[in-house]
Amino acid sequence: MGKTAATENTVTVPKEEYNFLKELHKTVKRQQFLFRMEEAEKNLKAGKIKTVSIDKFIDGV
């Protein structure tokens, strides 16, 4: 990897490394989302569902 210089609260990262880290972050987020969807599908098939009134759901959000 290239040089990394830290000044105060900022870090300078070469463009190539930055693009790599950015793509890695996107990939990890995508995998987390897919894992959560898979878990939700398993719970739905297993009958592990929770019913809540619309008002309570909106209040919870």
Coordinates of C-alpha atoms in Angstrom, one line a residue:
M1 CA 0.0 0.0 0.0
G2 CA 1.1 3.6 -0.4
K3 CA 2.0 6.2 2.2
T4 CA -0.6 7.2 4.7
A5 CA -0.1 10.5 6.5
A6 CA -2.2 11.6 9.6
T7 CA -2.6 15.3 10.4
E8 CA -4.8 16.3 13.3
N9 CA -8.1 14.5 12.8
T10 CA -7.7 13.7 9.1
V11 CA -5.9 10.9 7.3
T12 CA -4.6 11.2 3.7
V13 CA -5.1 7.9 1.8
P14 CA -3.9 7.4 -1.8
K15 CA -6.8 7.3 -4.3
E16 CA -6.3 3.7 -5.3
E17 CA -6.5 2.5 -1.7
Y18 CA -9.4 4.8 -1.0
N19 CA -11.3 3.3 -4.0
F20 CA -10.5 -0.2 -2.7
L21 CA -11.7 0.5 0.8
K22 CA -14.9 2.1 -0.6
E23 CA -15.7 -1.0 -2.7
L24 CA -14.9 -3.3 0.2
H25 CA -17.3 -1.3 2.4
K26 CA -20.0 -1.6 -0.2
T27 CA -19.4 -5.4 -0.5
V28 CA -19.6 -5.9 3.3
K29 CA -22.8 -3.8 3.6
R30 CA -24.3 -5.9 0.7
Q31 CA -23.4 -9.1 2.4
Q32 CA -24.9 -8.0 5.8
F33 CA -28.1 -7.1 4.0
L34 CA -28.3 -10.5 2.2
F35 CA -27.6 -12.3 5.5
R36 CA -30.4 -10.4 7.2
M37 CA -32.8 -11.3 4.4
E38 CA -31.8 -15.0 4.6
E39 CA -32.4 -14.9 8.4
A40 CA -35.8 -13.3 7.9
E41 CA -36.8 -15.9 5.3
K42 CA -35.8 -18.7 7.7
N43 CA -37.8 -17.2 10.5
L44 CA -40.8 -16.7 8.3
K45 CA -40.7 -20.3 7.2
A46 CA -40.3 -21.5 10.8
G47 CA -43.4 -19.5 11.8
K48 CA -41.4 -17.1 14.0
I49 CA -43.5 -14.1 13.2
K50 CA -44.7 -11.3 15.4
T51 CA -47.9 -9.4 14.8
V52 CA -48.2 -5.8 15.9
S53 CA -50.8 -3.2 15.3
I54 CA -50.0 -0.5 12.7
D55 CA -50.1 2.2 15.4
K56 CA -47.6 0.4 17.6
F57 CA -45.3 -0.3 14.6
I58 CA -45.3 3.4 13.7
D59 CA -44.7 4.4 17.3
G60 CA -41.7 2.0 17.4
V61 CA -40.2 3.5 14.3

